[in-house]
């Protein structure tokens, strides 16, 4: 076995479980289908501290979106429990925001109205949120486009609108499920920089799903690696780079070393999986 690299710090989930902001405790999810049971998530067990940006990486179908849906209260675990601030999650929470792969903007509404849409549906006072909408649109370079319709924007801009919409009600947790996977490589790099910059301003707890190891390492405080089903978390890596995150971080030897380490973890887990 290789010696552990000296930068490697993993988070122990054994101590202080109750004190974390979000605690995922031995969570399972089995879907009952006509063709039998699908064990989408098995024994997911980890905590997330408030303010951490945590990425989940793992092969397609390993249960990342299912896990996120359970944290969001959209699906119920078939075993285990998920606690937020010590209380179990039983229904979708208003203090969580979501961003999905498809930005799902309303085509007939302007950028500004799309960002404010959750405020309207939650029957809050829109005027109270105009300043926050402006702040978010300025931070993401979209303020000059506030009156445009989604069809007039590029894919990257639409996804930035979706991120602003996810942040408008000042959520305690923002969940992003592969928000950039439909974008071309150059736009995606730009989006990573934009999101890192935004995070330096908003300082929120985030769960971010991606298939890109580089994206995960660049953006995150912590990267959790999931295996193929029945999925487990096989690595939990704290990323030892300071914030603000800058583009040149990706040229550093340590950055490539961490990416290679995560890739190895995924491959080793995959090899074990297929040889079982
Ligand atoms: N509603 C459902 N009913 C039955 N099976 C489901 C349902 N939702 C997900 N699954 C199954 O659960 C497993 C995990 O799916 P999930 O979408 O969570 O994976 P994922 O890691 O997000 O994949 P990807 O990276 O492709 O998005 C898959 O085998 C999927 O087919
Ligand atoms: Mg998914």
mmCIF file of C-alpha atoms and ligand atoms in Angstrom:
data_model
loop_
_atom_site.group_PDB
_atom_site.id
_atom_site.type_symbol
_atom_site.label_atom_id
_atom_site.label_comp_id
_atom_site.label_asym_id
_atom_site.label_seq_id
_atom_site.Cartn_x
_atom_site.Cartn_y
_atom_site.Cartn_z
ATOM 1 C CA UNK A 1 0.000 0.000 0.000
ATOM 2 C CA UNK A 2 1.278 3.506 -0.826
ATOM 3 C CA UNK A 3 2.221 5.784 2.079
ATOM 4 C CA UNK A 4 -0.357 8.471 2.738
ATOM 5 C CA UNK A 5 0.555 11.806 1.159
ATOM 6 C CA UNK A 6 1.410 14.420 3.765
ATOM 7 C CA UNK A 7 -1.333 16.826 2.620
ATOM 8 C CA UNK A 8 -3.990 14.198 3.217
ATOM 9 C CA UNK A 9 -6.376 15.083 5.995
ATOM 10 C CA UNK A 10 -9.590 13.217 6.294
ATOM 11 C CA UNK A 11 -12.455 14.198 8.486
ATOM 12 C CA UNK A 12 -13.344 11.798 11.223
ATOM 13 C CA UNK A 13 -17.076 11.254 11.398
ATOM 14 C CA UNK A 14 -16.672 9.319 14.634
ATOM 15 C CA UNK A 15 -16.328 12.297 16.934
ATOM 16 C CA UNK A 16 -18.789 15.022 17.687
ATOM 17 C CA UNK A 17 -21.583 13.765 15.401
ATOM 18 C CA UNK A 18 -24.325 15.828 16.938
ATOM 19 C CA UNK A 19 -22.397 19.088 16.631
ATOM 20 C CA UNK A 20 -22.202 19.252 12.829
ATOM 21 C CA UNK A 21 -24.599 21.337 10.790
ATOM 22 C CA UNK A 22 -25.675 18.400 8.637
ATOM 23 C CA UNK A 23 -25.359 14.809 9.749
ATOM 24 C CA UNK A 24 -26.020 11.912 7.371
ATOM 25 C CA UNK A 25 -26.164 8.831 9.575
ATOM 26 C CA UNK A 26 -26.056 5.362 8.035
ATOM 27 C CA UNK A 27 -28.501 6.376 5.308
ATOM 28 C CA UNK A 28 -29.881 3.830 2.835
ATOM 29 C CA UNK A 29 -32.261 4.189 -0.056
ATOM 30 C CA UNK A 30 -33.821 1.244 -1.848
ATOM 31 C CA UNK A 31 -36.186 1.820 -4.739
ATOM 32 C CA UNK A 32 -38.707 -0.938 -5.230
ATOM 33 C CA UNK A 33 -39.215 -1.382 -8.972
ATOM 34 C CA UNK A 34 -41.064 -3.928 -11.092
ATOM 35 C CA UNK A 35 -37.676 -5.482 -11.880
ATOM 36 C CA UNK A 36 -36.658 -5.810 -8.244
ATOM 37 C CA UNK A 37 -35.027 -3.652 -5.623
ATOM 38 C CA UNK A 38 -32.465 -1.002 -6.567
ATOM 39 C CA UNK A 39 -30.095 -0.161 -3.724
ATOM 40 C CA UNK A 40 -29.396 3.405 -4.769
ATOM 41 C CA UNK A 41 -27.519 4.452 -1.605
ATOM 42 C CA UNK A 42 -26.025 2.227 1.071
ATOM 43 C CA UNK A 43 -24.661 3.280 4.439
ATOM 44 C CA UNK A 44 -23.940 6.882 3.568
ATOM 45 C CA UNK A 45 -22.419 8.213 6.741
ATOM 46 C CA UNK A 46 -20.778 11.621 6.971
ATOM 47 C CA UNK A 47 -21.165 15.052 8.493
ATOM 48 C CA UNK A 48 -20.925 18.470 6.913
ATOM 49 C CA UNK A 49 -19.810 21.544 8.828
ATOM 50 C CA UNK A 50 -21.501 24.866 8.311
ATOM 51 C CA UNK A 51 -19.705 26.967 5.706
ATOM 52 C CA UNK A 52 -17.967 24.055 3.963
ATOM 53 C CA UNK A 53 -18.188 23.588 0.207
ATOM 54 C CA UNK A 54 -18.388 19.808 -0.210
ATOM 55 C CA UNK A 55 -18.292 17.985 -3.550
ATOM 56 C CA UNK A 56 -19.593 14.493 -4.215
ATOM 57 C CA UNK A 57 -17.844 12.664 -7.044
ATOM 58 C CA UNK A 58 -18.482 9.143 -8.260
ATOM 59 C CA UNK A 59 -19.554 7.086 -11.262
ATOM 60 C CA UNK A 60 -22.867 7.572 -13.007
ATOM 61 C CA UNK A 61 -25.731 5.850 -11.200
ATOM 62 C CA UNK A 62 -23.921 5.577 -7.852
ATOM 63 C CA UNK A 63 -26.644 7.464 -6.024
ATOM 64 C CA UNK A 64 -25.337 11.031 -5.795
ATOM 65 C CA UNK A 65 -28.596 12.666 -6.903
ATOM 66 C CA UNK A 66 -30.611 10.311 -4.706
ATOM 67 C CA UNK A 67 -28.507 11.284 -1.713
ATOM 68 C CA UNK A 68 -29.001 14.943 -2.512
ATOM 69 C CA UNK A 69 -32.765 14.467 -2.880
ATOM 70 C CA UNK A 70 -32.876 12.884 0.570
ATOM 71 C CA UNK A 71 -30.875 15.741 2.091
ATOM 72 C CA UNK A 72 -33.310 18.136 0.417
ATOM 73 C CA UNK A 73 -36.278 16.267 1.885
ATOM 74 C CA UNK A 74 -37.596 15.359 -1.600
ATOM 75 C CA UNK A 75 -37.026 11.628 -0.984
ATOM 76 C CA UNK A 76 -37.237 9.697 2.264
ATOM 77 C CA UNK A 77 -34.407 7.369 3.311
ATOM 78 C CA UNK A 78 -35.373 3.705 3.698
ATOM 79 C CA UNK A 79 -32.854 3.465 6.537
ATOM 80 C CA UNK A 80 -30.812 5.766 8.737
ATOM 81 C CA UNK A 81 -31.447 9.421 9.321
ATOM 82 C CA UNK A 82 -30.436 12.874 8.163
ATOM 83 C CA UNK A 83 -30.228 15.645 10.721
ATOM 84 C CA UNK A 84 -29.945 19.357 10.127
ATOM 85 C CA UNK A 85 -29.037 21.381 13.179
ATOM 86 C CA UNK A 86 -29.793 18.232 15.197
ATOM 87 C CA UNK A 87 -33.370 17.781 13.865
ATOM 88 C CA UNK A 88 -34.439 15.160 11.303
ATOM 89 C CA UNK A 89 -35.334 16.314 7.788
ATOM 90 C CA UNK A 90 -38.908 15.287 7.061
ATOM 91 C CA UNK A 91 -39.982 17.583 4.208
ATOM 92 C CA UNK A 92 -38.449 19.969 1.641
ATOM 93 C CA UNK A 93 -36.890 22.906 3.444
ATOM 94 C CA UNK A 94 -37.318 26.552 2.564
ATOM 95 C CA UNK A 95 -33.883 27.358 3.867
ATOM 96 C CA UNK A 96 -32.193 25.123 1.259
ATOM 97 C CA UNK A 97 -31.569 26.196 -2.331
ATOM 98 C CA UNK A 98 -31.206 23.976 -5.395
ATOM 99 C CA UNK A 99 -29.455 24.237 -8.737
ATOM 100 C CA UNK A 100 -29.821 21.418 -11.253
ATOM 101 C CA UNK A 101 -28.068 20.434 -14.459
ATOM 102 C CA UNK A 102 -30.839 22.018 -16.486
ATOM 103 C CA UNK A 103 -31.319 25.619 -15.313
ATOM 104 C CA UNK A 104 -35.140 25.328 -15.764
ATOM 105 C CA UNK A 105 -35.716 29.058 -16.130
ATOM 106 C CA UNK A 106 -39.136 30.406 -17.062
ATOM 107 C CA UNK A 107 -38.719 31.455 -20.727
ATOM 108 C CA UNK A 108 -41.249 34.293 -20.652
ATOM 109 C CA UNK A 109 -39.770 35.950 -17.576
ATOM 110 C CA UNK A 110 -36.791 38.286 -17.424
ATOM 111 C CA UNK A 111 -33.519 37.363 -15.712
ATOM 112 C CA UNK A 112 -34.474 39.476 -12.702
ATOM 113 C CA UNK A 113 -37.938 37.902 -12.434
ATOM 114 C CA UNK A 114 -36.463 34.408 -12.722
ATOM 115 C CA UNK A 115 -34.100 35.155 -9.840
ATOM 116 C CA UNK A 116 -37.017 36.491 -7.773
ATOM 117 C CA UNK A 117 -39.331 33.614 -8.692
ATOM 118 C CA UNK A 118 -38.862 31.613 -5.423
ATOM 119 C CA UNK A 119 -39.755 34.742 -3.467
ATOM 120 C CA UNK A 120 -43.043 35.049 -5.361
ATOM 121 C CA UNK A 121 -43.916 31.353 -4.990
ATOM 122 C CA UNK A 122 -43.140 31.501 -1.273
ATOM 123 C CA UNK A 123 -45.436 34.542 -1.075
ATOM 124 C CA UNK A 124 -42.759 36.739 0.423
ATOM 125 C CA UNK A 125 -42.514 40.474 -0.225
ATOM 126 C CA UNK A 126 -40.581 40.864 -3.487
ATOM 127 C CA UNK A 127 -39.499 44.442 -2.688
ATOM 128 C CA UNK A 128 -37.576 43.119 0.318
ATOM 129 C CA UNK A 129 -35.398 40.993 -1.984
ATOM 130 C CA UNK A 130 -34.635 43.436 -4.814
ATOM 131 C CA UNK A 131 -31.365 44.592 -3.266
ATOM 132 C CA UNK A 132 -30.202 40.993 -2.788
ATOM 133 C CA UNK A 133 -31.151 40.142 -6.392
ATOM 134 C CA UNK A 134 -29.104 43.099 -7.583
ATOM 135 C CA UNK A 135 -26.145 42.097 -5.414
ATOM 136 C CA UNK A 136 -26.181 38.505 -6.735
ATOM 137 C CA UNK A 137 -26.629 39.585 -10.366
ATOM 138 C CA UNK A 138 -23.740 42.039 -10.031
ATOM 139 C CA UNK A 139 -21.512 39.393 -8.395
ATOM 140 C CA UNK A 140 -22.176 37.035 -11.302
ATOM 141 C CA UNK A 141 -21.812 39.700 -14.010
ATOM 142 C CA UNK A 142 -25.475 39.551 -15.020
ATOM 143 C CA UNK A 143 -26.838 42.869 -13.832
ATOM 144 C CA UNK A 144 -26.672 44.418 -17.306
ATOM 145 C CA UNK A 145 -28.748 41.473 -18.575
ATOM 146 C CA UNK A 146 -31.463 41.704 -15.921
ATOM 147 C CA UNK A 147 -34.198 42.563 -18.441
ATOM 148 C CA UNK A 148 -33.277 39.869 -20.992
ATOM 149 C CA UNK A 149 -35.237 36.641 -21.473
ATOM 150 C CA UNK A 150 -33.419 33.288 -20.954
ATOM 151 C CA UNK A 151 -33.388 32.600 -24.732
ATOM 152 C CA UNK A 152 -31.202 35.698 -25.170
ATOM 153 C CA UNK A 153 -28.509 34.331 -22.841
ATOM 154 C CA UNK A 154 -25.670 31.826 -23.278
ATOM 155 C CA UNK A 155 -25.771 28.474 -21.451
ATOM 156 C CA UNK A 156 -23.247 29.690 -18.861
ATOM 157 C CA UNK A 157 -25.275 32.833 -18.219
ATOM 158 C CA UNK A 158 -28.464 30.805 -17.791
ATOM 159 C CA UNK A 159 -26.744 28.612 -15.248
ATOM 160 C CA UNK A 160 -25.515 31.696 -13.381
ATOM 161 C CA UNK A 161 -29.125 32.926 -13.265
ATOM 162 C CA UNK A 162 -30.110 29.553 -11.767
ATOM 163 C CA UNK A 163 -27.381 29.934 -9.113
ATOM 164 C CA UNK A 164 -28.609 33.454 -8.245
ATOM 165 C CA UNK A 165 -32.162 32.061 -8.008
ATOM 166 C CA UNK A 166 -30.885 29.302 -5.684
ATOM 167 C CA UNK A 167 -29.266 31.932 -3.452
ATOM 168 C CA UNK A 168 -31.986 34.601 -3.456
ATOM 169 C CA UNK A 169 -33.689 33.588 -0.222
ATOM 170 C CA UNK A 170 -30.351 33.435 1.605
ATOM 171 C CA UNK A 171 -30.425 29.627 2.027
ATOM 172 C CA UNK A 172 -28.317 28.021 4.715
ATOM 173 C CA UNK A 173 -27.384 25.272 2.270
ATOM 174 C CA UNK A 174 -27.112 25.392 -1.520
ATOM 175 C CA UNK A 175 -27.262 22.061 -3.348
ATOM 176 C CA UNK A 176 -25.966 21.935 -6.897
ATOM 177 C CA UNK A 177 -26.405 18.787 -8.983
ATOM 178 C CA UNK A 178 -23.996 18.866 -11.941
ATOM 179 C CA UNK A 179 -24.801 22.492 -12.717
ATOM 180 C CA UNK A 180 -22.068 22.861 -15.338
ATOM 181 C CA UNK A 181 -22.062 19.483 -17.056
ATOM 182 C CA UNK A 182 -23.958 20.681 -20.129
ATOM 183 C CA UNK A 183 -21.467 23.483 -20.801
ATOM 184 C CA UNK A 184 -18.450 23.461 -23.118
ATOM 185 C CA UNK A 185 -15.006 23.162 -21.476
ATOM 186 C CA UNK A 186 -14.054 26.852 -21.744
ATOM 187 C CA UNK A 187 -17.378 28.113 -20.412
ATOM 188 C CA UNK A 188 -17.149 25.532 -17.660
ATOM 189 C CA UNK A 189 -13.727 26.840 -16.573
ATOM 190 C CA UNK A 190 -15.151 30.353 -16.529
ATOM 191 C CA UNK A 191 -18.095 29.145 -14.453
ATOM 192 C CA UNK A 192 -15.775 27.493 -11.959
ATOM 193 C CA UNK A 193 -13.936 30.775 -11.491
ATOM 194 C CA UNK A 194 -17.219 32.672 -11.217
ATOM 195 C CA UNK A 195 -18.566 30.231 -8.634
ATOM 196 C CA UNK A 196 -15.336 30.303 -6.586
ATOM 197 C CA UNK A 197 -15.472 34.107 -6.590
ATOM 198 C CA UNK A 198 -19.134 34.119 -5.647
ATOM 199 C CA UNK A 199 -18.385 31.734 -2.784
ATOM 200 C CA UNK A 200 -15.769 34.102 -1.370
ATOM 201 C CA UNK A 201 -18.620 36.609 -1.054
ATOM 202 C CA UNK A 202 -21.551 34.482 0.073
ATOM 203 C CA UNK A 203 -19.755 31.984 2.397
ATOM 204 C CA UNK A 204 -22.459 29.335 2.339
ATOM 205 C CA UNK A 205 -22.593 25.664 3.034
ATOM 206 C CA UNK A 206 -22.733 23.894 -0.318
ATOM 207 C CA UNK A 207 -23.092 20.366 -1.659
ATOM 208 C CA UNK A 208 -21.907 20.125 -5.239
ATOM 209 C CA UNK A 209 -22.207 17.058 -7.469
ATOM 210 C CA UNK A 210 -19.830 16.732 -10.384
ATOM 211 C CA UNK A 211 -18.105 14.146 -12.566
ATOM 212 C CA UNK A 212 -15.105 16.428 -12.934
ATOM 213 C CA UNK A 213 -12.396 15.771 -10.366
ATOM 214 C CA UNK A 214 -10.595 19.015 -11.243
ATOM 215 C CA UNK A 215 -13.789 21.006 -10.782
ATOM 216 C CA UNK A 216 -14.384 19.349 -7.406
ATOM 217 C CA UNK A 217 -10.836 20.031 -6.162
ATOM 218 C CA UNK A 218 -10.829 23.590 -7.455
ATOM 219 C CA UNK A 219 -14.105 24.564 -5.795
ATOM 220 C CA UNK A 220 -14.276 22.509 -2.620
ATOM 221 C CA UNK A 221 -13.148 22.497 0.964
ATOM 222 C CA UNK A 222 -13.839 18.781 0.982
ATOM 223 C CA UNK A 223 -14.332 16.087 -1.660
ATOM 224 C CA UNK A 224 -16.274 12.894 -0.939
ATOM 225 C CA UNK A 225 -15.694 10.005 -3.328
ATOM 226 C CA UNK A 226 -18.571 7.558 -3.843
ATOM 227 C CA UNK A 227 -18.255 4.103 -5.412
ATOM 228 C CA UNK A 228 -20.573 2.402 -7.859
ATOM 229 C CA UNK A 229 -23.672 0.787 -6.376
ATOM 230 C CA UNK A 230 -24.131 -0.377 -3.767
ATOM 231 C CA UNK A 231 -22.487 2.956 -3.173
ATOM 232 C CA UNK A 232 -20.366 3.886 -0.240
ATOM 233 C CA UNK A 233 -18.103 6.812 0.496
ATOM 234 C CA UNK A 234 -14.556 5.530 0.042
ATOM 235 C CA UNK A 235 -12.601 8.744 0.459
ATOM 236 C CA UNK A 236 -13.187 11.982 2.295
ATOM 237 C CA UNK A 237 -10.502 14.486 1.426
ATOM 238 C CA UNK A 238 -9.945 17.966 2.797
ATOM 239 C CA UNK A 239 -8.543 20.230 0.084
ATOM 240 C CA UNK A 240 -5.538 22.059 1.560
ATOM 241 C CA UNK A 241 -5.746 25.214 -0.611
ATOM 242 C CA UNK A 242 -6.530 28.587 0.906
ATOM 243 C CA UNK A 243 -9.280 30.872 -0.321
ATOM 244 C CA UNK A 244 -9.713 32.886 -2.428
ATOM 245 C CA UNK A 245 -9.256 30.210 -5.059
ATOM 246 C CA UNK A 246 -7.383 31.545 -8.057
ATOM 247 C CA UNK A 247 -7.060 30.147 -11.551
ATOM 248 C CA UNK A 248 -3.297 29.481 -11.256
ATOM 249 C CA UNK A 249 -3.982 27.049 -8.401
ATOM 250 C CA UNK A 250 -4.705 24.502 -11.132
ATOM 251 C CA UNK A 251 -1.110 24.766 -12.404
ATOM 252 C CA UNK A 252 0.387 23.777 -9.046
ATOM 253 C CA UNK A 253 1.927 20.322 -8.614
ATOM 254 C CA UNK A 254 -0.112 19.778 -5.445
ATOM 255 C CA UNK A 255 -3.356 20.368 -7.341
ATOM 256 C CA UNK A 256 -2.484 17.669 -9.890
ATOM 257 C CA UNK A 257 -1.328 15.362 -7.097
ATOM 258 C CA UNK A 258 -4.659 15.652 -5.289
ATOM 259 C CA UNK A 259 -6.602 15.080 -8.525
ATOM 260 C CA UNK A 260 -4.478 11.989 -9.268
ATOM 261 C CA UNK A 261 -5.052 10.687 -5.731
ATOM 262 C CA UNK A 262 -8.838 11.023 -6.108
ATOM 263 C CA UNK A 263 -8.745 9.395 -9.554
ATOM 264 C CA UNK A 264 -6.802 6.463 -8.018
ATOM 265 C CA UNK A 265 -9.348 6.127 -5.224
ATOM 266 C CA UNK A 266 -12.162 5.955 -7.776
ATOM 267 C CA UNK A 267 -10.308 3.392 -9.902
ATOM 268 C CA UNK A 268 -9.338 1.216 -6.937
ATOM 269 C CA UNK A 269 -12.926 1.190 -5.736
ATOM 270 C CA UNK A 270 -14.079 0.356 -9.258
ATOM 271 C CA UNK A 271 -11.565 -2.525 -9.587
ATOM 272 C CA UNK A 272 -12.689 -3.961 -6.242
ATOM 273 C CA UNK A 273 -16.285 -3.581 -7.347
ATOM 274 C CA UNK A 274 -15.875 -5.473 -10.637
ATOM 275 C CA UNK A 275 -13.745 -8.236 -9.077
ATOM 276 C CA UNK A 276 -16.365 -8.988 -6.420
HETATM 277 N N1 LIG B 1 -37.263 6.999 -8.745
HETATM 278 C C1 LIG B 1 -36.460 5.961 -8.953
HETATM 279 N N2 LIG B 1 -36.965 4.704 -9.062
HETATM 280 C C2 LIG B 1 -36.166 3.641 -9.258
HETATM 281 N N3 LIG B 1 -34.822 3.722 -9.344
HETATM 282 C C3 LIG B 1 -34.263 4.928 -9.238
HETATM 283 C C4 LIG B 1 -35.040 6.109 -9.049
HETATM 284 N N4 LIG B 1 -34.201 7.179 -8.981
HETATM 285 C C5 LIG B 1 -32.960 6.686 -9.133
HETATM 286 N N5 LIG B 1 -32.994 5.333 -9.290
HETATM 287 C C6 LIG B 1 -31.839 4.444 -9.457
HETATM 288 O O1 LIG B 1 -30.955 4.669 -8.365
HETATM 289 C C7 LIG B 1 -29.609 4.625 -8.790
HETATM 290 C C8 LIG B 1 -28.911 5.906 -8.394
HETATM 291 O O2 LIG B 1 -29.421 6.966 -9.198
HETATM 292 P P1 LIG B 1 -28.921 8.476 -9.058
HETATM 293 O O3 LIG B 1 -29.680 9.275 -10.036
HETATM 294 O O4 LIG B 1 -28.972 8.874 -7.636
HETATM 295 O O5 LIG B 1 -27.386 8.334 -9.514
HETATM 296 P P2 LIG B 1 -26.303 9.468 -9.797
HETATM 297 O O6 LIG B 1 -25.074 9.090 -9.041
HETATM 298 O O7 LIG B 1 -26.879 10.805 -9.546
HETATM 299 O O8 LIG B 1 -26.014 9.275 -11.362
HETATM 300 P P3 LIG B 1 -25.564 10.361 -12.473
HETATM 301 O O9 LIG B 1 -24.120 10.653 -12.182
HETATM 302 O O10 LIG B 1 -25.732 9.616 -13.758
HETATM 303 O O11 LIG B 1 -26.467 11.536 -12.349
HETATM 304 C C9 LIG B 1 -29.641 4.357 -10.292
HETATM 305 O O12 LIG B 1 -29.440 2.987 -10.513
HETATM 306 C C10 LIG B 1 -31.025 4.778 -10.708
HETATM 307 O O13 LIG B 1 -31.459 4.020 -11.801
HETATM 308 MG MG1 LIG B 2 -27.299 12.446 -10.778
#
